[in-house]
Amino acid sequence: MKLKTYKKKPRIVRSVILIIVAVIQLFPLYWMLTFSLKGNNEIFGGNILGLPKDWRWDNYANVFNQTNIPKYLMNSIIVTAITIVFTLLLSAMVTYAIVRLKWFLSKTVYILFLVGMMLPIHAVLLPLFVNLKPVMNTYAALILPYVAFAMPLSILIMVGSLEGIPRELEEAAFIDGANIYKIFFNIIMPLLSPTMATVAILTFLSSWNEMMLAVTFISNESFKTITTGVLDMVGKYSTKWGLIGAGLVVATIPTIIMYILLSDNVQKSLAAGAVKG
């Protein structure tokens, strides 16, 4: 009996720790949801953390009817989707060239991409502003730097995964008459799909939540993204904070959907990395 009790104690402690971590992680979502259903009087009246006394569901209707959030949301979807596609394709191509193709600058190119991870966005803000003037106030002004900043980490992740794929698969395809393009798109890309799902989520989060470049390069109302759109909801003389909370919830929903859709592939990628290690 004592032995069973001794074995149960670590499980209880582990369960308590996991519950505490879960509460810490979920609390911001709870706060944001309750915040979005309150009015200014209730928020500034002291009821910040509790449930709303007057449930303001009209905040969500007003977000779509009285603001440009739908347009900002669509802009974010367009920018983020194109960024993910280009990041995945270019990163996979560069990774394949570095790991599989034999050329004397492969390691140098790999190191140069890794150096890109060390560059803070603030250090390149002015050069980007100068060089992106021709495409300012367009989707390209955000997509180009987003892809450039996402590729170093994506390549780092994909290199580790591609090194674990046996070369014999490609050699067999070569013997069957497949060229390098068929091998890349029909063999390598499908095998990298769990890793690419991980990269897609990381790229989505960095692009969807980015605000500094969006504020700097986009001033045209037609191309603003959701982050700058929510920021514009702050009034000069008065602000409906419950409305902003509803806008934040709307901006968060795509992130949750993205993770739900790709979470299985992310777990497979992590499991593959663990087995390889």
PDB file of C-alpha atoms in Angstrom:
ATOM      1  CA  MET A   1       0.000   0.000   0.000  1.00  0.00           C
ATOM      2  CA  LYS A   2       2.829   2.378   0.851  1.00  0.00           C
ATOM      3  CA  LEU A   3       4.473   1.657  -2.495  1.00  0.00           C
ATOM      4  CA  LYS A   4       1.254   2.464  -4.389  1.00  0.00           C
ATOM      5  CA  THR A   5       0.849   5.675  -2.395  1.00  0.00           C
ATOM      6  CA  TYR A   6       4.450   6.606  -3.180  1.00  0.00           C
ATOM      7  CA  LYS A   7       3.881   6.052  -6.904  1.00  0.00           C
ATOM      8  CA  LYS A   8       0.701   8.137  -6.894  1.00  0.00           C
ATOM      9  CA  LYS A   9       2.377  11.196  -5.385  1.00  0.00           C
ATOM     10  CA  PRO A  10       4.482  12.101  -8.479  1.00  0.00           C
ATOM     11  CA  ARG A  11       1.361  11.715 -10.630  1.00  0.00           C
ATOM     12  CA  ILE A  12      -0.629  14.037  -8.368  1.00  0.00           C
ATOM     13  CA  VAL A  13       2.166  16.614  -8.339  1.00  0.00           C
ATOM     14  CA  ARG A  14       2.503  16.388 -12.113  1.00  0.00           C
ATOM     15  CA  SER A  15      -1.246  16.781 -12.576  1.00  0.00           C
ATOM     16  CA  VAL A  16      -1.338  19.826 -10.303  1.00  0.00           C
ATOM     17  CA  ILE A  17       1.546  21.439 -12.184  1.00  0.00           C
ATOM     18  CA  LEU A  18      -0.121  20.772 -15.556  1.00  0.00           C
ATOM     19  CA  ILE A  19      -3.410  22.218 -14.304  1.00  0.00           C
ATOM     20  CA  ILE A  20      -1.646  25.362 -13.104  1.00  0.00           C
ATOM     21  CA  VAL A  21       0.128  25.740 -16.464  1.00  0.00           C
ATOM     22  CA  ALA A  22      -3.172  25.201 -18.326  1.00  0.00           C
ATOM     23  CA  VAL A  23      -4.905  27.875 -16.233  1.00  0.00           C
ATOM     24  CA  ILE A  24      -2.058  30.330 -16.870  1.00  0.00           C
ATOM     25  CA  GLN A  25      -2.220  29.657 -20.611  1.00  0.00           C
ATOM     26  CA  LEU A  26      -6.019  29.853 -20.872  1.00  0.00           C
ATOM     27  CA  PHE A  27      -6.544  32.839 -18.599  1.00  0.00           C
ATOM     28  CA  PRO A  28      -5.697  35.463 -21.289  1.00  0.00           C
ATOM     29  CA  LEU A  29      -8.357  33.912 -23.554  1.00  0.00           C
ATOM     30  CA  TYR A  30     -10.913  34.010 -20.740  1.00  0.00           C
ATOM     31  CA  TRP A  31     -10.023  37.628 -19.943  1.00  0.00           C
ATOM     32  CA  MET A  32     -10.238  38.662 -23.593  1.00  0.00           C
ATOM     33  CA  LEU A  33     -13.647  36.988 -24.058  1.00  0.00           C
ATOM     34  CA  THR A  34     -15.155  38.545 -20.932  1.00  0.00           C
ATOM     35  CA  PHE A  35     -13.561  41.917 -21.733  1.00  0.00           C
ATOM     36  CA  SER A  36     -15.172  41.886 -25.192  1.00  0.00           C
ATOM     37  CA  LEU A  37     -18.627  41.483 -23.664  1.00  0.00           C
ATOM     38  CA  LYS A  38     -18.475  44.514 -21.383  1.00  0.00           C
ATOM     39  CA  GLY A  39     -19.071  48.227 -21.762  1.00  0.00           C
ATOM     40  CA  ASN A  40     -16.827  51.076 -20.670  1.00  0.00           C
ATOM     41  CA  ASN A  41     -18.839  51.702 -17.491  1.00  0.00           C
ATOM     42  CA  GLU A  42     -18.345  48.129 -16.324  1.00  0.00           C
ATOM     43  CA  ILE A  43     -14.674  47.956 -17.336  1.00  0.00           C
ATOM     44  CA  PHE A  44     -13.763  51.185 -15.536  1.00  0.00           C
ATOM     45  CA  GLY A  45     -16.170  50.399 -12.700  1.00  0.00           C
ATOM     46  CA  GLY A  46     -13.826  47.737 -11.336  1.00  0.00           C
ATOM     47  CA  ASN A  47     -15.221  44.587 -12.930  1.00  0.00           C
ATOM     48  CA  ILE A  48     -12.142  43.758 -14.979  1.00  0.00           C
ATOM     49  CA  LEU A  49     -11.654  40.061 -14.283  1.00  0.00           C
ATOM     50  CA  GLY A  50     -15.169  38.926 -13.443  1.00  0.00           C
ATOM     51  CA  LEU A  51     -17.974  37.824 -15.740  1.00  0.00           C
ATOM     52  CA  PRO A  52     -19.976  40.624 -17.370  1.00  0.00           C
ATOM     53  CA  LYS A  53     -23.040  41.838 -15.495  1.00  0.00           C
ATOM     54  CA  ASP A  54     -24.490  43.219 -18.711  1.00  0.00           C
ATOM     55  CA  TRP A  55     -23.562  40.891 -21.575  1.00  0.00           C
ATOM     56  CA  ARG A  56     -22.833  43.184 -24.539  1.00  0.00           C
ATOM     57  CA  TRP A  57     -23.156  40.764 -27.460  1.00  0.00           C
ATOM     58  CA  ASP A  58     -23.789  43.778 -29.684  1.00  0.00           C
ATOM     59  CA  ASN A  59     -20.052  44.525 -29.505  1.00  0.00           C
ATOM     60  CA  TYR A  60     -19.474  41.762 -32.047  1.00  0.00           C
ATOM     61  CA  ALA A  61     -22.211  43.023 -34.347  1.00  0.00           C
ATOM     62  CA  ASN A  62     -20.792  46.547 -34.114  1.00  0.00           C
ATOM     63  CA  VAL A  63     -17.289  45.299 -34.977  1.00  0.00           C
ATOM     64  CA  PHE A  64     -18.552  44.166 -38.371  1.00  0.00           C
ATOM     65  CA  ASN A  65     -21.091  46.942 -38.923  1.00  0.00           C
ATOM     66  CA  GLN A  66     -19.363  50.050 -37.560  1.00  0.00           C
ATOM     67  CA  THR A  67     -15.671  49.387 -38.258  1.00  0.00           C
ATOM     68  CA  ASN A  68     -13.453  48.243 -41.128  1.00  0.00           C
ATOM     69  CA  ILE A  69     -12.437  45.073 -39.275  1.00  0.00           C
ATOM     70  CA  PRO A  70     -13.834  42.787 -42.060  1.00  0.00           C
ATOM     71  CA  LYS A  71     -11.586  44.533 -44.599  1.00  0.00           C
ATOM     72  CA  TYR A  72      -8.582  44.422 -42.281  1.00  0.00           C
ATOM     73  CA  LEU A  73      -9.262  40.755 -41.591  1.00  0.00           C
ATOM     74  CA  MET A  74      -9.327  39.935 -45.296  1.00  0.00           C
ATOM     75  CA  ASN A  75      -6.090  41.862 -45.847  1.00  0.00           C
ATOM     76  CA  SER A  76      -4.389  39.876 -43.088  1.00  0.00           C
ATOM     77  CA  ILE A  77      -5.635  36.613 -44.576  1.00  0.00           C
ATOM     78  CA  ILE A  78      -4.292  37.547 -48.025  1.00  0.00           C
ATOM     79  CA  VAL A  79      -0.909  38.711 -46.749  1.00  0.00           C
ATOM     80  CA  THR A  80      -0.446  35.779 -44.374  1.00  0.00           C
ATOM     81  CA  ALA A  81      -1.566  33.128 -46.874  1.00  0.00           C
ATOM     82  CA  ILE A  82       0.785  34.369 -49.593  1.00  0.00           C
ATOM     83  CA  THR A  83       3.609  34.676 -47.061  1.00  0.00           C
ATOM     84  CA  ILE A  84       3.133  31.081 -45.915  1.00  0.00           C
ATOM     85  CA  VAL A  85       3.046  29.714 -49.485  1.00  0.00           C
ATOM     86  CA  PHE A  86       6.215  31.543 -50.567  1.00  0.00           C
ATOM     87  CA  THR A  87       8.018  30.759 -47.297  1.00  0.00           C
ATOM     88  CA  LEU A  88       7.281  27.039 -47.516  1.00  0.00           C
ATOM     89  CA  LEU A  89       8.193  26.752 -51.187  1.00  0.00           C
ATOM     90  CA  LEU A  90      11.369  28.850 -51.084  1.00  0.00           C
ATOM     91  CA  SER A  91      12.561  27.381 -47.773  1.00  0.00           C
ATOM     92  CA  ALA A  92      12.047  23.820 -49.019  1.00  0.00           C
ATOM     93  CA  MET A  93      13.924  24.572 -52.243  1.00  0.00           C
ATOM     94  CA  VAL A  94      16.833  26.197 -50.407  1.00  0.00           C
ATOM     95  CA  THR A  95      16.921  23.339 -47.896  1.00  0.00           C
ATOM     96  CA  TYR A  96      17.038  20.746 -50.665  1.00  0.00           C
ATOM     97  CA  ALA A  97      19.842  22.636 -52.393  1.00  0.00           C
ATOM     98  CA  ILE A  98      21.850  22.891 -49.166  1.00  0.00           C
ATOM     99  CA  VAL A  99      21.409  19.305 -47.967  1.00  0.00           C
ATOM    100  CA  ARG A 100      21.205  17.252 -51.161  1.00  0.00           C
ATOM    101  CA  LEU A 101      22.963  19.109 -53.975  1.00  0.00           C
ATOM    102  CA  LYS A 102      26.749  19.107 -54.132  1.00  0.00           C
ATOM    103  CA  TRP A 103      28.175  22.618 -54.539  1.00  0.00           C
ATOM    104  CA  PHE A 104      31.013  24.360 -52.744  1.00  0.00           C
ATOM    105  CA  LEU A 105      28.976  27.274 -51.349  1.00  0.00           C
ATOM    106  CA  SER A 106      26.211  25.207 -49.742  1.00  0.00           C
ATOM    107  CA  LYS A 107      27.524  25.535 -46.179  1.00  0.00           C
ATOM    108  CA  THR A 108      28.278  29.233 -46.691  1.00  0.00           C
ATOM    109  CA  VAL A 109      24.750  29.912 -47.897  1.00  0.00           C
ATOM    110  CA  TYR A 110      23.342  27.974 -44.950  1.00  0.00           C
ATOM    111  CA  ILE A 111      25.404  30.044 -42.509  1.00  0.00           C
ATOM    112  CA  LEU A 112      24.288  33.278 -44.181  1.00  0.00           C
ATOM    113  CA  PHE A 113      20.647  32.301 -43.724  1.00  0.00           C
ATOM    114  CA  LEU A 114      21.281  31.458 -40.057  1.00  0.00           C
ATOM    115  CA  VAL A 115      22.914  34.861 -39.586  1.00  0.00           C
ATOM    116  CA  GLY A 116      19.630  36.341 -40.769  1.00  0.00           C
ATOM    117  CA  MET A 117      18.018  35.007 -37.582  1.00  0.00           C
ATOM    118  CA  MET A 118      20.263  37.271 -35.532  1.00  0.00           C
ATOM    119  CA  LEU A 119      19.241  40.504 -37.265  1.00  0.00           C
ATOM    120  CA  PRO A 120      16.709  42.475 -35.190  1.00  0.00           C
ATOM    121  CA  ILE A 121      13.885  43.941 -37.198  1.00  0.00           C
ATOM    122  CA  HIS A 122      14.663  47.413 -35.824  1.00  0.00           C
ATOM    123  CA  ALA A 123      18.150  47.325 -37.365  1.00  0.00           C
ATOM    124  CA  VAL A 124      16.818  46.877 -40.900  1.00  0.00           C
ATOM    125  CA  LEU A 125      13.722  49.044 -40.635  1.00  0.00           C
ATOM    126  CA  LEU A 126      15.278  52.093 -42.302  1.00  0.00           C
ATOM    127  CA  PRO A 127      16.912  50.149 -45.192  1.00  0.00           C
ATOM    128  CA  LEU A 128      13.636  48.340 -45.780  1.00  0.00           C
ATOM    129  CA  PHE A 129      11.740  51.621 -45.802  1.00  0.00           C
ATOM    130  CA  VAL A 130      14.090  53.037 -48.449  1.00  0.00           C
ATOM    131  CA  ASN A 131      14.113  49.933 -50.659  1.00  0.00           C
ATOM    132  CA  LEU A 132      10.395  49.216 -50.432  1.00  0.00           C
ATOM    133  CA  LYS A 133       9.271  52.711 -51.447  1.00  0.00           C
ATOM    134  CA  PRO A 134       8.159  51.537 -54.937  1.00  0.00           C
ATOM    135  CA  VAL A 135       5.734  49.014 -53.380  1.00  0.00           C
ATOM    136  CA  MET A 136       4.689  51.054 -50.354  1.00  0.00           C
ATOM    137  CA  ASN A 137       0.989  50.766 -49.470  1.00  0.00           C
ATOM    138  CA  THR A 138       0.618  47.439 -51.266  1.00  0.00           C
ATOM    139  CA  TYR A 139       0.500  43.827 -50.114  1.00  0.00           C
ATOM    140  CA  ALA A 140       4.051  43.355 -51.439  1.00  0.00           C
ATOM    141  CA  ALA A 141       5.392  45.844 -48.876  1.00  0.00           C
ATOM    142  CA  LEU A 142       4.506  43.351 -46.148  1.00  0.00           C
ATOM    143  CA  ILE A 143       4.839  40.025 -47.958  1.00  0.00           C
ATOM    144  CA  LEU A 144       8.464  40.567 -49.061  1.00  0.00           C
ATOM    145  CA  PRO A 145       9.925  41.314 -45.596  1.00  0.00           C
ATOM    146  CA  TYR A 146       7.682  38.728 -43.926  1.00  0.00           C
ATOM    147  CA  VAL A 147       9.021  35.996 -46.224  1.00  0.00           C
ATOM    148  CA  ALA A 148      12.597  37.203 -45.785  1.00  0.00           C
ATOM    149  CA  PHE A 149      12.374  37.143 -41.974  1.00  0.00           C
ATOM    150  CA  ALA A 150      10.563  33.784 -41.896  1.00  0.00           C
ATOM    151  CA  MET A 151      12.960  31.863 -44.141  1.00  0.00           C
ATOM    152  CA  PRO A 152      16.009  31.535 -41.808  1.00  0.00           C
ATOM    153  CA  LEU A 153      14.097  29.725 -39.061  1.00  0.00           C
ATOM    154  CA  SER A 154      12.147  27.695 -41.630  1.00  0.00           C
ATOM    155  CA  ILE A 155      15.361  26.530 -43.301  1.00  0.00           C
ATOM    156  CA  LEU A 156      16.902  25.650 -39.937  1.00  0.00           C
ATOM    157  CA  ILE A 157      13.899  23.453 -39.080  1.00  0.00           C
ATOM    158  CA  MET A 158      13.685  21.829 -42.522  1.00  0.00           C
ATOM    159  CA  VAL A 159      17.403  21.024 -42.733  1.00  0.00           C
ATOM    160  CA  GLY A 160      17.150  18.816 -39.665  1.00  0.00           C
ATOM    161  CA  SER A 161      14.137  16.991 -41.088  1.00  0.00           C
ATOM    162  CA  LEU A 162      15.579  16.528 -44.585  1.00  0.00           C
ATOM    163  CA  GLU A 163      18.792  15.072 -43.189  1.00  0.00           C
ATOM    164  CA  GLY A 164      16.690  12.312 -41.635  1.00  0.00           C
ATOM    165  CA  ILE A 165      15.144  11.275 -44.968  1.00  0.00           C
ATOM    166  CA  PRO A 166      17.081   8.365 -46.576  1.00  0.00           C
ATOM    167  CA  ARG A 167      18.877   9.218 -49.804  1.00  0.00           C
ATOM    168  CA  GLU A 168      17.972   5.781 -51.160  1.00  0.00           C
ATOM    169  CA  LEU A 169      14.461   7.019 -51.942  1.00  0.00           C
ATOM    170  CA  GLU A 170      15.845   9.637 -54.319  1.00  0.00           C
ATOM    171  CA  GLU A 171      18.367   7.236 -55.819  1.00  0.00           C
ATOM    172  CA  ALA A 172      15.597   4.759 -56.585  1.00  0.00           C
ATOM    173  CA  ALA A 173      13.561   7.529 -58.213  1.00  0.00           C
ATOM    174  CA  PHE A 174      16.573   8.543 -60.326  1.00  0.00           C
ATOM    175  CA  ILE A 175      16.944   4.958 -61.510  1.00  0.00           C
ATOM    176  CA  ASP A 176      13.260   4.947 -62.495  1.00  0.00           C
ATOM    177  CA  GLY A 177      13.869   8.008 -64.652  1.00  0.00           C
ATOM    178  CA  ALA A 178      12.576  10.817 -62.428  1.00  0.00           C
ATOM    179  CA  ASN A 179      14.302  14.172 -62.745  1.00  0.00           C
ATOM    180  CA  ILE A 180      15.222  16.457 -59.861  1.00  0.00           C
ATOM    181  CA  TYR A 181      11.948  18.404 -60.068  1.00  0.00           C
ATOM    182  CA  LYS A 182       9.775  15.286 -59.825  1.00  0.00           C
ATOM    183  CA  ILE A 183      11.827  14.027 -56.919  1.00  0.00           C
ATOM    184  CA  PHE A 184      11.514  17.324 -55.094  1.00  0.00           C
ATOM    185  CA  PHE A 185       7.760  17.816 -55.582  1.00  0.00           C
ATOM    186  CA  ASN A 186       6.626  14.157 -55.508  1.00  0.00           C
ATOM    187  CA  ILE A 187       8.942  12.695 -52.857  1.00  0.00           C
ATOM    188  CA  ILE A 188      10.665  15.341 -50.748  1.00  0.00           C
ATOM    189  CA  MET A 189       7.734  17.732 -50.305  1.00  0.00           C
ATOM    190  CA  PRO A 190       5.264  15.036 -49.107  1.00  0.00           C
ATOM    191  CA  LEU A 191       7.844  13.615 -46.690  1.00  0.00           C
ATOM    192  CA  LEU A 192       8.471  17.097 -45.293  1.00  0.00           C
ATOM    193  CA  SER A 193       4.761  17.818 -44.801  1.00  0.00           C
ATOM    194  CA  PRO A 194       4.774  17.430 -40.961  1.00  0.00           C
ATOM    195  CA  THR A 195       7.748  19.782 -40.715  1.00  0.00           C
ATOM    196  CA  MET A 196       6.154  22.174 -43.177  1.00  0.00           C
ATOM    197  CA  ALA A 197       3.043  22.250 -40.992  1.00  0.00           C
ATOM    198  CA  THR A 198       5.201  23.373 -38.081  1.00  0.00           C
ATOM    199  CA  VAL A 199       6.822  26.023 -40.264  1.00  0.00           C
ATOM    200  CA  ALA A 200       3.396  27.130 -41.509  1.00  0.00           C
ATOM    201  CA  ILE A 201       2.143  27.713 -37.955  1.00  0.00           C
ATOM    202  CA  LEU A 202       5.277  29.643 -36.939  1.00  0.00           C
ATOM    203  CA  THR A 203       5.090  31.741 -40.107  1.00  0.00           C
ATOM    204  CA  PHE A 204       1.383  32.339 -39.590  1.00  0.00           C
ATOM    205  CA  LEU A 205       1.901  33.578 -36.041  1.00  0.00           C
ATOM    206  CA  SER A 206       4.782  35.887 -36.953  1.00  0.00           C
ATOM    207  CA  SER A 207       2.956  37.371 -39.961  1.00  0.00           C
ATOM    208  CA  TRP A 208      -0.528  37.562 -38.473  1.00  0.00           C
ATOM    209  CA  ASN A 209       0.578  39.285 -35.264  1.00  0.00           C
ATOM    210  CA  GLU A 210       3.238  41.581 -36.772  1.00  0.00           C
ATOM    211  CA  MET A 211       2.535  45.281 -36.338  1.00  0.00           C
ATOM    212  CA  MET A 212       5.739  47.324 -36.664  1.00  0.00           C
ATOM    213  CA  LEU A 213       6.178  46.807 -40.416  1.00  0.00           C
ATOM    214  CA  ALA A 214       2.440  47.062 -40.983  1.00  0.00           C
ATOM    215  CA  VAL A 215       2.335  50.470 -39.286  1.00  0.00           C
ATOM    216  CA  THR A 216       5.484  51.683 -41.058  1.00  0.00           C
ATOM    217  CA  PHE A 217       4.768  50.560 -44.617  1.00  0.00           C
ATOM    218  CA  ILE A 218       0.971  50.761 -44.824  1.00  0.00           C
ATOM    219  CA  SER A 219      -0.965  53.988 -44.425  1.00  0.00           C
ATOM    220  CA  ASN A 220      -3.624  53.322 -47.064  1.00  0.00           C
ATOM    221  CA  GLU A 221      -6.874  52.168 -45.440  1.00  0.00           C
ATOM    222  CA  SER A 222      -7.419  49.601 -48.209  1.00  0.00           C
ATOM    223  CA  PHE A 223      -4.288  47.592 -47.309  1.00  0.00           C
ATOM    224  CA  LYS A 224      -4.181  47.783 -43.512  1.00  0.00           C
ATOM    225  CA  THR A 225      -4.032  44.483 -41.631  1.00  0.00           C
ATOM    226  CA  ILE A 226      -5.929  43.383 -38.533  1.00  0.00           C
ATOM    227  CA  THR A 227      -3.221  44.508 -36.075  1.00  0.00           C
ATOM    228  CA  THR A 228      -3.180  48.088 -37.314  1.00  0.00           C
ATOM    229  CA  GLY A 229      -6.959  47.967 -37.752  1.00  0.00           C
ATOM    230  CA  VAL A 230      -7.533  47.196 -34.076  1.00  0.00           C
ATOM    231  CA  LEU A 231      -5.037  49.922 -33.163  1.00  0.00           C
ATOM    232  CA  ASP A 232      -7.034  52.436 -35.220  1.00  0.00           C
ATOM    233  CA  MET A 233     -10.111  51.653 -33.105  1.00  0.00           C
ATOM    234  CA  VAL A 234      -8.556  53.619 -30.241  1.00  0.00           C
ATOM    235  CA  GLY A 235     -10.258  57.022 -30.435  1.00  0.00           C
ATOM    236  CA  LYS A 236      -8.663  60.406 -29.895  1.00  0.00           C
ATOM    237  CA  TYR A 237     -11.200  61.545 -27.296  1.00  0.00           C
ATOM    238  CA  SER A 238     -13.148  58.400 -26.410  1.00  0.00           C
ATOM    239  CA  THR A 239     -12.657  54.677 -26.927  1.00  0.00           C
ATOM    240  CA  LYS A 240     -15.119  51.792 -26.759  1.00  0.00           C
ATOM    241  CA  TRP A 241     -12.899  49.223 -25.092  1.00  0.00           C
ATOM    242  CA  GLY A 242     -15.432  46.430 -25.290  1.00  0.00           C
ATOM    243  CA  LEU A 243     -15.530  46.930 -29.052  1.00  0.00           C
ATOM    244  CA  ILE A 244     -11.744  46.646 -29.185  1.00  0.00           C
ATOM    245  CA  GLY A 245     -11.977  43.453 -27.134  1.00  0.00           C
ATOM    246  CA  ALA A 246     -14.416  42.022 -29.672  1.00  0.00           C
ATOM    247  CA  GLY A 247     -11.998  42.976 -32.451  1.00  0.00           C
ATOM    248  CA  LEU A 248      -9.196  41.148 -30.649  1.00  0.00           C
ATOM    249  CA  VAL A 249     -11.343  38.028 -30.328  1.00  0.00           C
ATOM    250  CA  VAL A 250     -12.143  38.146 -34.052  1.00  0.00           C
ATOM    251  CA  ALA A 251      -8.414  38.518 -34.789  1.00  0.00           C
ATOM    252  CA  THR A 252      -7.574  35.542 -32.552  1.00  0.00           C
ATOM    253  CA  ILE A 253     -10.066  33.061 -34.046  1.00  0.00           C
ATOM    254  CA  PRO A 254      -8.049  32.380 -37.258  1.00  0.00           C
ATOM    255  CA  THR A 255      -4.986  31.565 -35.139  1.00  0.00           C
ATOM    256  CA  ILE A 256      -6.944  28.977 -33.148  1.00  0.00           C
ATOM    257  CA  ILE A 257      -8.414  27.475 -36.337  1.00  0.00           C
ATOM    258  CA  MET A 258      -4.942  27.308 -37.912  1.00  0.00           C
ATOM    259  CA  TYR A 259      -3.525  25.402 -34.964  1.00  0.00           C
ATOM    260  CA  ILE A 260      -6.459  22.989 -34.797  1.00  0.00           C
ATOM    261  CA  LEU A 261      -6.082  22.145 -38.489  1.00  0.00           C
ATOM    262  CA  LEU A 262      -2.325  21.572 -38.325  1.00  0.00           C
ATOM    263  CA  SER A 263      -1.784  20.383 -34.747  1.00  0.00           C
ATOM    264  CA  ASP A 264      -1.620  16.684 -35.717  1.00  0.00           C
ATOM    265  CA  ASN A 265       1.158  17.326 -38.233  1.00  0.00           C
ATOM    266  CA  VAL A 266       3.028  19.432 -35.698  1.00  0.00           C
ATOM    267  CA  GLN A 267       2.918  16.567 -33.196  1.00  0.00           C
ATOM    268  CA  LYS A 268       4.181  14.164 -35.871  1.00  0.00           C
ATOM    269  CA  SER A 269       7.032  16.523 -36.647  1.00  0.00           C
ATOM    270  CA  LEU A 270       8.006  16.809 -32.986  1.00  0.00           C
ATOM    271  CA  ALA A 271       7.762  13.040 -32.538  1.00  0.00           C
ATOM    272  CA  ALA A 272       9.950  12.459 -35.596  1.00  0.00           C
ATOM    273  CA  GLY A 273      12.538  14.856 -34.231  1.00  0.00           C
ATOM    274  CA  ALA A 274      12.475  13.105 -30.865  1.00  0.00           C
ATOM    275  CA  VAL A 275      12.958   9.690 -32.474  1.00  0.00           C
ATOM    276  CA  LYS A 276      15.799  11.006 -34.605  1.00  0.00           C
ATOM    277  CA  GLY A 277      17.475  12.481 -31.537  1.00  0.00           C
TER     278      GLY A 277
END
